[in-house]
Rosetta silent file (secondary structure, phi, psi, omega in degrees, C-alpha in Angstrom):
SEQUENCE: MVKIEGKYKEVIDKTEWVAIATCGENGPHMVATWRDYVRALDNSHSCRTL
SCORE:     score description
SCORE:     0.000 S_00000001
   1 L     0.000  142.988 -177.470   -6.543  -38.806   73.654 S_00000001
   2 L   -89.405  138.776  178.117   -7.409  -35.788   75.775 S_00000001
   3 L   -77.639  131.499 -179.830   -5.976  -35.426   79.309 S_00000001
   4 L   -91.939  119.975 -178.104   -8.651  -35.368   81.997 S_00000001
   5 L  -148.897  178.213  175.744   -7.961  -32.650   84.624 S_00000001
   6 H    65.528 -140.649 -176.657   -9.549  -29.954   86.747 S_00000001
   7 H   -60.933  -36.363 -178.231  -13.252  -30.302   87.669 S_00000001
   8 H   -64.580  -40.572  177.682  -13.723  -33.281   85.375 S_00000001
   9 H   -63.272  -45.447 -179.079  -10.951  -35.189   87.186 S_00000001
  10 H   -58.680  -41.684 -178.710  -12.398  -34.202   90.589 S_00000001
  11 H   -71.847  -43.928 -179.247  -15.863  -35.585   89.619 S_00000001
  12 H   -62.756  -36.071 -178.088  -14.462  -38.816   88.053 S_00000001
  13 L   -68.966  -16.193 -176.655  -12.364  -39.513   91.174 S_00000001
  14 L  -114.991   14.783 -179.195  -15.578  -39.431   93.314 S_00000001
  15 L  -131.106  157.440 -177.556  -18.023  -41.380   91.182 S_00000001
  16 L   -95.318  -20.599  177.031  -18.598  -45.015   90.247 S_00000001
  17 E  -142.236  162.613 -177.000  -19.893  -44.395   86.712 S_00000001
  18 E  -133.226  134.624  174.288  -19.661  -41.739   84.021 S_00000001
  19 E  -114.626  132.014 -178.914  -22.180  -40.563   81.458 S_00000001
  20 E  -123.324  130.756  177.974  -20.897  -38.504   78.454 S_00000001
  21 E  -122.530  134.585  177.368  -23.129  -36.612   76.042 S_00000001
  22 E  -130.017  160.756  177.003  -21.983  -34.994   72.818 S_00000001
  23 E  -132.683  119.957 -177.536  -23.804  -33.234   70.003 S_00000001
  24 E  -127.778 -166.593  179.993  -22.543  -33.487   66.451 S_00000001
  25 L   -59.310  -29.869 -177.458  -23.785  -33.253   62.866 S_00000001
  26 L   -92.478   12.211 -179.576  -25.741  -36.501   63.300 S_00000001
  27 E    97.362 -169.647 -178.527  -27.458  -35.289   66.464 S_00000001
  28 E   -76.313  154.424  177.090  -26.841  -36.064   70.177 S_00000001
  29 E  -138.244  128.071 -177.944  -24.971  -39.119   71.338 S_00000001
  30 E  -123.116  133.373  175.567  -24.974  -40.466   74.916 S_00000001
  31 E  -133.739  157.381  179.312  -22.683  -43.085   76.413 S_00000001
  32 E  -140.318  147.309  177.663  -22.137  -44.401   79.924 S_00000001
  33 E  -153.415  165.922  173.695  -19.340  -46.515   81.437 S_00000001
  34 E   -76.680  147.448 -177.345  -17.906  -47.520   84.746 S_00000001
  35 H   -55.109  -35.612 -176.842  -15.159  -45.215   86.070 S_00000001
  36 H   -62.278  -18.285 -178.032  -12.608  -48.036   85.929 S_00000001
  37 H   -96.572   -7.371  179.024  -12.842  -47.980   82.124 S_00000001
  38 L   -74.892  133.903 -175.248  -12.219  -44.234   81.730 S_00000001
  39 E  -120.819  150.191  178.519   -8.636  -43.682   80.511 S_00000001
  40 E  -139.496  159.694  174.827   -6.400  -40.595   80.741 S_00000001
  41 E   -89.941  134.781  176.111   -2.953  -39.600   79.747 S_00000001
  42 L   -90.006 -172.712 -175.967   -0.382  -39.234   82.431 S_00000001
  43 L   -67.144  -21.035  178.821    2.626  -36.853   82.147 S_00000001
  44 L   -89.140    4.036  179.908    4.580  -39.415   80.130 S_00000001
  45 L    65.974   21.674  175.572    1.742  -39.632   77.562 S_00000001
  46 L   -99.923  146.201 -178.080    1.157  -43.325   78.171 S_00000001
  47 E   -73.291  146.683  173.845   -2.415  -44.566   78.720 S_00000001
  48 E  -151.210  153.918  175.599   -3.468  -45.764   82.148 S_00000001
  49 E   -86.577  140.119  179.693   -6.824  -46.637   83.777 S_00000001
  50 L   -69.878    0.000    0.000   -7.896  -44.233   86.471 S_00000001
């Protein structure tokens, strides 16, 4: 799992929902979720909900 930091963390801390778009070999993919379900790694590498 990738640690969320910098500008991404700043935006997530101030919003109620998150939309993520990626583009891979099979074309674009869009997902959305509530901020409470976004997970990040803390310094001990254990998962926690933001």
